[in-house]
mmCIF file of N, CA and C in Angstrom:
data_model
loop_
_atom_site.group_PDB
_atom_site.id
_atom_site.type_symbol
_atom_site.label_atom_id
_atom_site.label_comp_id
_atom_site.label_asym_id
_atom_site.label_seq_id
_atom_site.Cartn_x
_atom_site.Cartn_y
_atom_site.Cartn_z
ATOM 1 N N UNK I 25 -30.878 -24.966 6.631
ATOM 2 C CA UNK I 25 -30.319 -24.329 5.474
ATOM 3 C C UNK I 25 -30.557 -22.823 5.530
ATOM 4 N N UNK I 26 -29.837 -22.101 4.673
ATOM 5 C CA UNK I 26 -29.987 -20.661 4.549
ATOM 6 C C UNK I 26 -30.384 -20.348 3.113
ATOM 7 N N UNK I 27 -31.476 -19.620 2.946
ATOM 8 C CA UNK I 27 -31.880 -19.150 1.634
ATOM 9 C C UNK I 27 -31.468 -17.694 1.482
ATOM 10 N N UNK I 28 -30.923 -17.349 0.312
ATOM 11 C CA UNK I 28 -30.455 -16.002 0.032
ATOM 12 C C UNK I 28 -31.213 -15.457 -1.173
ATOM 13 N N UNK I 29 -31.740 -14.243 -1.053
ATOM 14 C CA UNK I 29 -32.499 -13.617 -2.123
ATOM 15 C C UNK I 29 -31.920 -12.245 -2.422
ATOM 16 N N UNK I 30 -31.423 -12.064 -3.655
ATOM 17 C CA UNK I 30 -30.847 -10.787 -4.066
ATOM 18 C C UNK I 30 -31.909 -9.888 -4.691
ATOM 19 N N UNK I 31 -31.695 -8.587 -4.593
ATOM 20 C CA UNK I 31 -32.554 -7.607 -5.239
ATOM 21 C C UNK I 31 -31.757 -6.331 -5.465
ATOM 22 N N UNK I 32 -32.306 -5.416 -6.252
ATOM 23 C CA UNK I 32 -31.682 -4.120 -6.463
ATOM 24 C C UNK I 32 -30.992 -3.941 -7.793
ATOM 25 N N UNK I 33 -30.910 -4.994 -8.595
ATOM 26 C CA UNK I 33 -30.292 -4.875 -9.900
ATOM 27 C C UNK I 33 -31.178 -4.105 -10.864
ATOM 28 N N UNK I 34 -30.620 -3.764 -12.022
ATOM 29 C CA UNK I 34 -31.374 -3.036 -13.021
ATOM 30 C C UNK I 34 -30.478 -2.424 -14.069
ATOM 31 N N UNK I 35 -31.052 -1.523 -14.855
ATOM 32 C CA UNK I 35 -30.340 -0.814 -15.908
ATOM 33 C C UNK I 35 -29.959 0.574 -15.418
ATOM 34 N N UNK I 36 -28.687 0.932 -15.569
ATOM 35 C CA UNK I 36 -28.204 2.227 -15.115
ATOM 36 C C UNK I 36 -27.192 2.776 -16.112
ATOM 37 N N UNK I 37 -27.115 4.088 -16.216
ATOM 38 C CA UNK I 37 -26.165 4.731 -17.108
ATOM 39 C C UNK I 37 -24.773 4.737 -16.493
ATOM 40 N N UNK I 38 -23.747 4.680 -17.341
ATOM 41 C CA UNK I 38 -22.370 4.739 -16.858
ATOM 42 C C UNK I 38 -22.171 5.954 -15.955
ATOM 43 N N UNK I 39 -21.479 5.729 -14.843
ATOM 44 C CA UNK I 39 -21.261 6.777 -13.862
ATOM 45 C C UNK I 39 -22.292 6.801 -12.756
ATOM 46 N N UNK I 40 -23.363 6.040 -12.918
ATOM 47 C CA UNK I 40 -24.422 5.995 -11.930
ATOM 48 C C UNK I 40 -24.131 5.025 -10.798
ATOM 49 N N UNK I 41 -25.130 4.849 -9.913
ATOM 50 C CA UNK I 41 -24.970 4.004 -8.732
ATOM 51 C C UNK I 41 -26.147 3.054 -8.563
ATOM 52 N N UNK I 42 -25.889 1.918 -7.923
ATOM 53 C CA UNK I 42 -26.908 0.958 -7.536
ATOM 54 C C UNK I 42 -26.525 0.365 -6.194
ATOM 55 N N UNK I 43 -27.521 -0.066 -5.406
ATOM 56 C CA UNK I 43 -27.268 -0.790 -4.180
ATOM 57 C C UNK I 43 -27.982 -2.130 -4.244
ATOM 58 N N UNK I 44 -27.208 -3.210 -4.208
ATOM 59 C CA UNK I 44 -27.756 -4.549 -4.203
ATOM 60 C C UNK I 44 -27.989 -5.012 -2.772
ATOM 61 N N UNK I 45 -29.056 -5.792 -2.562
ATOM 62 C CA UNK I 45 -29.379 -6.331 -1.247
ATOM 63 C C UNK I 45 -29.446 -7.845 -1.311
ATOM 64 N N UNK I 46 -29.030 -8.496 -0.234
ATOM 65 C CA UNK I 46 -29.097 -9.947 -0.107
ATOM 66 C C UNK I 46 -29.763 -10.272 1.217
ATOM 67 N N UNK I 47 -31.018 -10.734 1.173
ATOM 68 C CA UNK I 47 -31.783 -11.055 2.367
ATOM 69 C C UNK I 47 -31.621 -12.532 2.701
ATOM 70 N N UNK I 48 -31.229 -12.831 3.936
ATOM 71 C CA UNK I 48 -31.039 -14.202 4.394
ATOM 72 C C UNK I 48 -32.244 -14.683 5.188
ATOM 73 N N UNK I 49 -32.560 -15.973 5.060
ATOM 74 C CA UNK I 49 -33.712 -16.546 5.755
ATOM 75 C C UNK I 49 -33.434 -16.824 7.227
ATOM 76 N N UNK I 50 -32.168 -16.795 7.632
ATOM 77 C CA UNK I 50 -31.758 -16.993 9.012
ATOM 78 C C UNK I 50 -30.841 -15.864 9.441
ATOM 79 N N UNK I 51 -30.607 -15.757 10.744
ATOM 80 C CA UNK I 51 -29.726 -14.726 11.274
ATOM 81 C C UNK I 51 -28.347 -14.811 10.628
ATOM 82 N N UNK I 52 -27.813 -13.663 10.217
ATOM 83 C CA UNK I 52 -26.493 -13.645 9.608
ATOM 84 C C UNK I 52 -25.383 -13.570 10.645
ATOM 85 N N UNK I 53 -25.741 -13.513 11.924
ATOM 86 C CA UNK I 53 -24.728 -13.476 12.985
ATOM 87 C C UNK I 53 -23.890 -14.745 13.007
ATOM 88 N N UNK I 54 -24.456 -15.866 12.561
ATOM 89 C CA UNK I 54 -23.752 -17.138 12.561
ATOM 90 C C UNK I 54 -22.991 -17.403 11.266
ATOM 91 N N UNK I 55 -23.086 -16.493 10.306
ATOM 92 C CA UNK I 55 -22.414 -16.665 9.023
ATOM 93 C C UNK I 55 -20.960 -16.221 9.130
ATOM 94 N N UNK I 56 -20.051 -17.102 8.730
ATOM 95 C CA UNK I 56 -18.622 -16.816 8.827
ATOM 96 C C UNK I 56 -18.173 -15.790 7.800
ATOM 97 N N UNK I 57 -18.617 -15.976 6.563
ATOM 98 C CA UNK I 57 -18.245 -15.081 5.474
ATOM 99 C C UNK I 57 -19.435 -14.845 4.561
ATOM 100 N N UNK I 58 -19.589 -13.618 4.096
ATOM 101 C CA UNK I 58 -20.553 -13.302 3.055
ATOM 102 C C UNK I 58 -19.813 -12.614 1.926
ATOM 103 N N UNK I 59 -20.269 -12.847 0.707
ATOM 104 C CA UNK I 59 -19.567 -12.310 -0.445
ATOM 105 C C UNK I 59 -20.520 -12.050 -1.593
ATOM 106 N N UNK I 60 -20.075 -11.200 -2.502
ATOM 107 C CA UNK I 60 -20.751 -10.960 -3.768
ATOM 108 C C UNK I 60 -19.839 -11.423 -4.897
ATOM 109 N N UNK I 61 -20.397 -12.215 -5.803
ATOM 110 C CA UNK I 61 -19.724 -12.645 -7.014
ATOM 111 C C UNK I 61 -20.471 -12.090 -8.215
ATOM 112 N N UNK I 62 -19.815 -12.075 -9.372
ATOM 113 C CA UNK I 62 -20.501 -11.689 -10.596
ATOM 114 C C UNK I 62 -20.020 -12.552 -11.753
ATOM 115 N N UNK I 63 -20.883 -12.697 -12.753
ATOM 116 C CA UNK I 63 -20.542 -13.475 -13.929
ATOM 117 C C UNK I 63 -21.107 -12.788 -15.167
ATOM 118 N N UNK I 64 -20.206 -12.369 -16.054
ATOM 119 C CA UNK I 64 -20.579 -11.746 -17.313
ATOM 120 C C UNK I 64 -20.654 -12.820 -18.391
ATOM 121 N N UNK I 65 -21.390 -12.570 -19.481
ATOM 122 C CA UNK I 65 -21.508 -13.550 -20.562
ATOM 123 C C UNK I 65 -20.141 -13.984 -21.088
ATOM 124 N N UNK I 66 -19.921 -15.299 -21.185
ATOM 125 C CA UNK I 66 -18.681 -15.832 -21.708
ATOM 126 C C UNK I 66 -17.504 -15.790 -20.755
ATOM 127 N N UNK I 67 -17.731 -15.382 -19.501
ATOM 128 C CA UNK I 67 -16.646 -15.288 -18.540
ATOM 129 C C UNK I 67 -16.925 -16.139 -17.302
ATOM 130 N N UNK I 68 -15.863 -16.433 -16.549
ATOM 131 C CA UNK I 68 -15.986 -17.182 -15.307
ATOM 132 C C UNK I 68 -16.570 -16.305 -14.206
ATOM 133 N N UNK I 69 -17.238 -16.942 -13.252
ATOM 134 C CA UNK I 69 -17.738 -16.216 -12.101
ATOM 135 C C UNK I 69 -16.548 -15.749 -11.259
ATOM 136 N N UNK I 70 -16.559 -14.482 -10.859
ATOM 137 C CA UNK I 70 -15.449 -13.919 -10.113
ATOM 138 C C UNK I 70 -15.911 -13.285 -8.807
ATOM 139 N N UNK I 71 -15.022 -13.307 -7.827
ATOM 140 C CA UNK I 71 -15.294 -12.677 -6.543
ATOM 141 C C UNK I 71 -15.180 -11.166 -6.679
ATOM 142 N N UNK I 72 -16.207 -10.454 -6.232
ATOM 143 C CA UNK I 72 -16.225 -9.000 -6.283
ATOM 144 C C UNK I 72 -15.839 -8.405 -4.937
ATOM 145 N N UNK I 73 -16.481 -8.882 -3.865
ATOM 146 C CA UNK I 73 -16.225 -8.363 -2.530
ATOM 147 C C UNK I 73 -16.645 -9.390 -1.497
ATOM 148 N N UNK I 74 -15.980 -9.407 -0.348
ATOM 149 C CA UNK I 74 -16.333 -10.316 0.734
ATOM 150 C C UNK I 74 -16.175 -9.612 2.070
ATOM 151 N N UNK I 75 -16.904 -10.122 3.070
ATOM 152 C CA UNK I 75 -16.813 -9.575 4.420
ATOM 153 C C UNK I 75 -16.897 -10.724 5.417
ATOM 154 N N UNK I 76 -16.010 -10.733 6.398
ATOM 155 C CA UNK I 76 -15.978 -11.780 7.407
ATOM 156 C C UNK I 76 -16.811 -11.386 8.616
ATOM 157 N N UNK I 77 -17.081 -12.361 9.500
ATOM 158 C CA UNK I 77 -17.856 -12.098 10.710
ATOM 159 C C UNK I 77 -17.180 -11.041 11.574
ATOM 160 N N UNK I 78 -15.847 -10.967 11.525
ATOM 161 C CA UNK I 78 -15.108 -9.966 12.279
ATOM 162 C C UNK I 78 -15.090 -8.596 11.642
ATOM 163 N N UNK I 79 -15.640 -8.464 10.443
ATOM 164 C CA UNK I 79 -15.741 -7.178 9.780
ATOM 165 C C UNK I 79 -14.682 -6.897 8.727
ATOM 166 N N UNK I 80 -13.725 -7.797 8.561
ATOM 167 C CA UNK I 80 -12.705 -7.600 7.551
ATOM 168 C C UNK I 80 -13.272 -7.726 6.148
ATOM 169 N N UNK I 81 -12.795 -6.906 5.224
ATOM 170 C CA UNK I 81 -13.311 -6.901 3.860
ATOM 171 C C UNK I 81 -12.199 -7.103 2.842
ATOM 172 N N UNK I 82 -12.583 -7.643 1.679
ATOM 173 C CA UNK I 82 -11.682 -7.791 0.545
ATOM 174 C C UNK I 82 -12.432 -7.400 -0.714
ATOM 175 N N UNK I 83 -11.722 -6.790 -1.672
ATOM 176 C CA UNK I 83 -12.327 -6.348 -2.919
ATOM 177 C C UNK I 83 -11.464 -6.736 -4.102
ATOM 178 N N UNK I 84 -12.120 -7.027 -5.226
ATOM 179 C CA UNK I 84 -11.391 -7.214 -6.467
ATOM 180 C C UNK I 84 -10.748 -5.889 -6.871
ATOM 181 N N UNK I 85 -9.580 -5.966 -7.495
ATOM 182 C CA UNK I 85 -8.882 -4.748 -7.906
ATOM 183 C C UNK I 85 -9.744 -3.874 -8.822
ATOM 184 N N UNK I 86 -10.574 -4.499 -9.641
ATOM 185 C CA UNK I 86 -11.368 -3.773 -10.613
ATOM 186 C C UNK I 86 -12.471 -2.918 -9.984
ATOM 187 N N UNK I 87 -12.838 -3.193 -8.722
ATOM 188 C CA UNK I 87 -13.915 -2.448 -8.069
ATOM 189 C C UNK I 87 -13.436 -1.683 -6.847
ATOM 190 N N UNK I 88 -12.179 -1.830 -6.486
ATOM 191 C CA UNK I 88 -11.617 -1.163 -5.309
ATOM 192 C C UNK I 88 -11.829 0.345 -5.410
ATOM 193 N N UNK I 89 -12.378 0.936 -4.355
ATOM 194 C CA UNK I 89 -12.632 2.361 -4.333
ATOM 195 C C UNK I 89 -13.979 2.765 -4.890
ATOM 196 N N UNK I 90 -14.673 1.836 -5.565
ATOM 197 C CA UNK I 90 -15.981 2.136 -6.143
ATOM 198 C C UNK I 90 -17.114 1.374 -5.459
ATOM 199 N N UNK I 91 -16.843 0.134 -5.013
ATOM 200 C CA UNK I 91 -17.858 -0.708 -4.388
ATOM 201 C C UNK I 91 -17.588 -0.836 -2.891
ATOM 202 N N UNK I 92 -18.664 -1.001 -2.100
ATOM 203 C CA UNK I 92 -18.553 -1.206 -0.667
ATOM 204 C C UNK I 92 -19.507 -2.305 -0.220
ATOM 205 N N UNK I 93 -18.989 -3.311 0.492
ATOM 206 C CA UNK I 93 -19.823 -4.375 1.030
ATOM 207 C C UNK I 93 -20.084 -4.095 2.511
ATOM 208 N N UNK I 94 -21.309 -4.364 2.970
ATOM 209 C CA UNK I 94 -21.674 -4.139 4.360
ATOM 210 C C UNK I 94 -22.798 -5.081 4.753
ATOM 211 N N UNK I 95 -23.073 -5.186 6.059
ATOM 212 C CA UNK I 95 -24.152 -6.027 6.556
ATOM 213 C C UNK I 95 -24.963 -5.289 7.608
ATOM 214 N N UNK I 96 -26.221 -5.710 7.768
ATOM 215 C CA UNK I 96 -27.118 -5.186 8.785
ATOM 216 C C UNK I 96 -27.753 -6.401 9.454
ATOM 217 N N UNK I 97 -27.269 -6.757 10.652
ATOM 218 C CA UNK I 97 -27.728 -7.962 11.331
ATOM 219 C C UNK I 97 -29.225 -7.912 11.655
ATOM 220 N N UNK I 98 -29.714 -6.751 12.079
ATOM 221 C CA UNK I 98 -31.118 -6.612 12.444
ATOM 222 C C UNK I 98 -32.034 -6.913 11.263
ATOM 223 N N UNK I 99 -31.610 -6.565 10.058
ATOM 224 C CA UNK I 99 -32.401 -6.797 8.856
ATOM 225 C C UNK I 99 -32.026 -8.083 8.142
ATOM 226 N N UNK I 100 -31.060 -8.823 8.681
ATOM 227 C CA UNK I 100 -30.581 -10.075 8.086
ATOM 228 C C UNK I 100 -30.187 -9.859 6.624
ATOM 229 N N UNK I 101 -29.482 -8.774 6.357
ATOM 230 C CA UNK I 101 -29.216 -8.370 4.985
ATOM 231 C C UNK I 101 -27.762 -7.969 4.777
ATOM 232 N N UNK I 102 -27.209 -8.364 3.629
ATOM 233 C CA UNK I 102 -25.918 -7.881 3.172
ATOM 234 C C UNK I 102 -26.147 -6.960 1.984
ATOM 235 N N UNK I 103 -25.295 -5.956 1.842
ATOM 236 C CA UNK I 103 -25.443 -4.976 0.778
ATOM 237 C C UNK I 103 -24.169 -4.873 -0.050
ATOM 238 N N UNK I 104 -24.333 -4.452 -1.289
ATOM 239 C CA UNK I 104 -23.210 -4.072 -2.125
ATOM 240 C C UNK I 104 -23.547 -2.721 -2.747
ATOM 241 N N UNK I 105 -22.921 -1.667 -2.240
ATOM 242 C CA UNK I 105 -23.092 -0.331 -2.796
ATOM 243 C C UNK I 105 -22.126 -0.169 -3.956
ATOM 244 N N UNK I 106 -22.649 0.148 -5.135
ATOM 245 C CA UNK I 106 -21.847 0.255 -6.341
ATOM 246 C C UNK I 106 -21.942 1.679 -6.879
ATOM 247 N N UNK I 107 -20.818 2.376 -6.912
ATOM 248 C CA UNK I 107 -20.749 3.742 -7.416
ATOM 249 C C UNK I 107 -19.859 3.811 -8.647
ATOM 250 N N UNK I 108 -19.987 4.895 -9.399
ATOM 251 C CA UNK I 108 -19.174 5.112 -10.599
ATOM 252 C C UNK I 108 -19.178 3.889 -11.504
ATOM 253 N N UNK I 109 -20.357 3.374 -11.778
ATOM 254 C CA UNK I 109 -20.485 2.145 -12.551
ATOM 255 C C UNK I 109 -19.981 2.314 -13.981
ATOM 256 N N UNK I 110 -19.372 1.241 -14.487
ATOM 257 C CA UNK I 110 -18.822 1.195 -15.833
ATOM 258 C C UNK I 110 -19.505 0.085 -16.627
ATOM 259 N N UNK I 111 -19.517 0.176 -17.969
ATOM 260 C CA UNK I 111 -20.105 -0.894 -18.774
ATOM 261 C C UNK I 111 -19.504 -2.270 -18.463
ATOM 262 N N UNK I 112 -18.232 -2.328 -18.104
ATOM 263 C CA UNK I 112 -17.578 -3.592 -17.777
ATOM 264 C C UNK I 112 -18.114 -4.223 -16.498
ATOM 265 N N UNK I 113 -18.891 -3.477 -15.709
ATOM 266 C CA UNK I 113 -19.518 -4.023 -14.507
ATOM 267 C C UNK I 113 -20.778 -4.818 -14.826
ATOM 268 N N UNK I 114 -21.237 -4.771 -16.071
ATOM 269 C CA UNK I 114 -22.432 -5.496 -16.478
ATOM 270 C C UNK I 114 -22.250 -6.995 -16.254
ATOM 271 N N UNK I 115 -23.155 -7.597 -15.478
ATOM 272 C CA UNK I 115 -23.053 -9.015 -15.135
ATOM 273 C C UNK I 115 -24.230 -9.416 -14.259
ATOM 274 N N UNK I 116 -24.391 -10.731 -14.075
ATOM 275 C CA UNK I 116 -25.277 -11.221 -13.044
ATOM 276 C C UNK I 116 -24.525 -11.223 -11.728
ATOM 277 N N UNK I 117 -25.132 -10.696 -10.678
ATOM 278 C CA UNK I 117 -24.483 -10.612 -9.374
ATOM 279 C C UNK I 117 -25.135 -11.603 -8.415
ATOM 280 N N UNK I 118 -24.290 -12.358 -7.691
ATOM 281 C CA UNK I 118 -24.759 -13.443 -6.830
ATOM 282 C C UNK I 118 -24.244 -13.282 -5.409
ATOM 283 N N UNK I 119 -25.121 -13.457 -4.443
ATOM 284 C CA UNK I 119 -24.761 -13.435 -3.037
ATOM 285 C C UNK I 119 -24.338 -14.832 -2.596
ATOM 286 N N UNK I 120 -23.320 -14.913 -1.747
ATOM 287 C CA UNK I 120 -22.804 -16.191 -1.261
ATOM 288 C C UNK I 120 -22.542 -16.111 0.236
ATOM 289 N N UNK I 121 -22.895 -17.180 0.960
ATOM 290 C CA UNK I 121 -22.679 -17.233 2.399
ATOM 291 C C UNK I 121 -22.003 -18.539 2.786
ATOM 292 N N UNK I 122 -21.105 -18.456 3.766
ATOM 293 C CA UNK I 122 -20.399 -19.625 4.289
ATOM 294 C C UNK I 122 -20.634 -19.722 5.786
ATOM 295 N N UNK I 123 -21.041 -20.909 6.232
ATOM 296 C CA UNK I 123 -21.234 -21.181 7.656
ATOM 297 C C UNK I 123 -20.360 -22.363 8.037
ATOM 298 N N UNK I 124 -19.607 -22.232 9.127
ATOM 299 C CA UNK I 124 -18.792 -23.331 9.646
ATOM 300 C C UNK I 124 -19.353 -23.758 10.995
ATOM 301 N N UNK I 125 -19.768 -25.021 11.089
ATOM 302 C CA UNK I 125 -20.320 -25.569 12.322
ATOM 303 C C UNK I 125 -19.635 -26.892 12.615
ATOM 304 N N UNK I 126 -18.972 -26.971 13.759
ATOM 305 C CA UNK I 126 -18.306 -28.199 14.158
ATOM 306 C C UNK I 126 -17.288 -28.694 13.151
ATOM 307 N N UNK I 127 -16.615 -27.779 12.478
ATOM 308 C CA UNK I 127 -15.610 -28.140 11.495
ATOM 309 C C UNK I 127 -16.165 -28.443 10.116
ATOM 310 N N UNK I 128 -17.486 -28.406 9.957
ATOM 311 C CA UNK I 128 -18.108 -28.645 8.659
ATOM 312 C C UNK I 128 -18.437 -27.325 7.985
ATOM 313 N N UNK I 129 -18.225 -27.266 6.665
ATOM 314 C CA UNK I 129 -18.476 -26.067 5.893
ATOM 315 C C UNK I 129 -19.789 -26.189 5.132
ATOM 316 N N UNK I 130 -20.633 -25.171 5.252
ATOM 317 C CA UNK I 130 -21.888 -25.108 4.522
ATOM 318 C C UNK I 130 -21.861 -23.879 3.625
ATOM 319 N N UNK I 131 -22.169 -24.070 2.352
ATOM 320 C CA UNK I 131 -22.092 -23.018 1.353
ATOM 321 C C UNK I 131 -23.455 -22.807 0.696
ATOM 322 N N UNK I 132 -23.864 -21.538 0.556
ATOM 323 C CA UNK I 132 -25.167 -21.216 -0.011
ATOM 324 C C UNK I 132 -25.046 -20.085 -1.031
ATOM 325 N N UNK I 133 -25.850 -20.177 -2.098
ATOM 326 C CA UNK I 133 -25.882 -19.177 -3.163
ATOM 327 C C UNK I 133 -27.282 -18.617 -3.348
ATOM 328 N N UNK I 134 -27.360 -17.332 -3.681
ATOM 329 C CA UNK I 134 -28.617 -16.737 -4.083
ATOM 330 C C UNK I 134 -28.871 -17.005 -5.554
ATOM 331 N N UNK I 135 -30.038 -16.576 -6.054
ATOM 332 C CA UNK I 135 -30.412 -16.852 -7.439
ATOM 333 C C UNK I 135 -29.825 -15.852 -8.427
ATOM 334 N N UNK I 136 -29.320 -14.733 -7.940
ATOM 335 C CA UNK I 136 -28.696 -13.733 -8.782
ATOM 336 C C UNK I 136 -29.618 -12.582 -9.148
ATOM 337 N N UNK I 137 -29.019 -11.430 -9.434
ATOM 338 C CA UNK I 137 -29.748 -10.267 -9.922
ATOM 339 C C UNK I 137 -28.909 -9.594 -11.004
ATOM 340 N N UNK I 138 -29.547 -9.167 -12.082
ATOM 341 C CA UNK I 138 -28.834 -8.635 -13.240
ATOM 342 C C UNK I 138 -28.545 -7.148 -13.083
ATOM 343 N N UNK I 139 -27.304 -6.773 -13.392
ATOM 344 C CA UNK I 139 -26.889 -5.371 -13.440
ATOM 345 C C UNK I 139 -26.407 -5.074 -14.852
ATOM 346 N N UNK I 140 -27.009 -4.077 -15.489
ATOM 347 C CA UNK I 140 -26.619 -3.685 -16.832
ATOM 348 C C UNK I 140 -26.276 -2.200 -16.838
ATOM 349 N N UNK I 141 -25.059 -1.886 -17.283
ATOM 350 C CA UNK I 141 -24.581 -0.507 -17.312
ATOM 351 C C UNK I 141 -24.428 -0.077 -18.765
ATOM 352 N N UNK I 142 -25.159 0.937 -19.174
ATOM 353 C CA UNK I 142 -25.117 1.420 -20.543
ATOM 354 C C UNK I 142 -24.061 2.507 -20.694
ATOM 355 N N UNK I 143 -23.512 2.621 -21.912
ATOM 356 C CA UNK I 143 -22.500 3.636 -22.198
ATOM 357 C C UNK I 143 -23.114 4.879 -22.807
#
């Protein structure tokens, strides 16, 4: 199995920046896709950003141009750099990893880290 631990959340003023980290218990070289999701109170969990093993990225329209997803294989870590934060970005942020082995899909979630943006 793969354990994922998020960190870097906190309270920040609108317009500020935060960098979230997701540390994996195993090498991320074998991970097919890594992603960040978020869930605000009373809303469904939504995909924020994803990155494939080949380096391709996707972003939600609401964060395009402000957030950047990246990985560091040596540190077994995925990052989400968040700039120009808005109050609407307030949510719990969750790291997600997908591994495909022999045609079987394995899915793992982190415990989440809270991001609160004040106006």
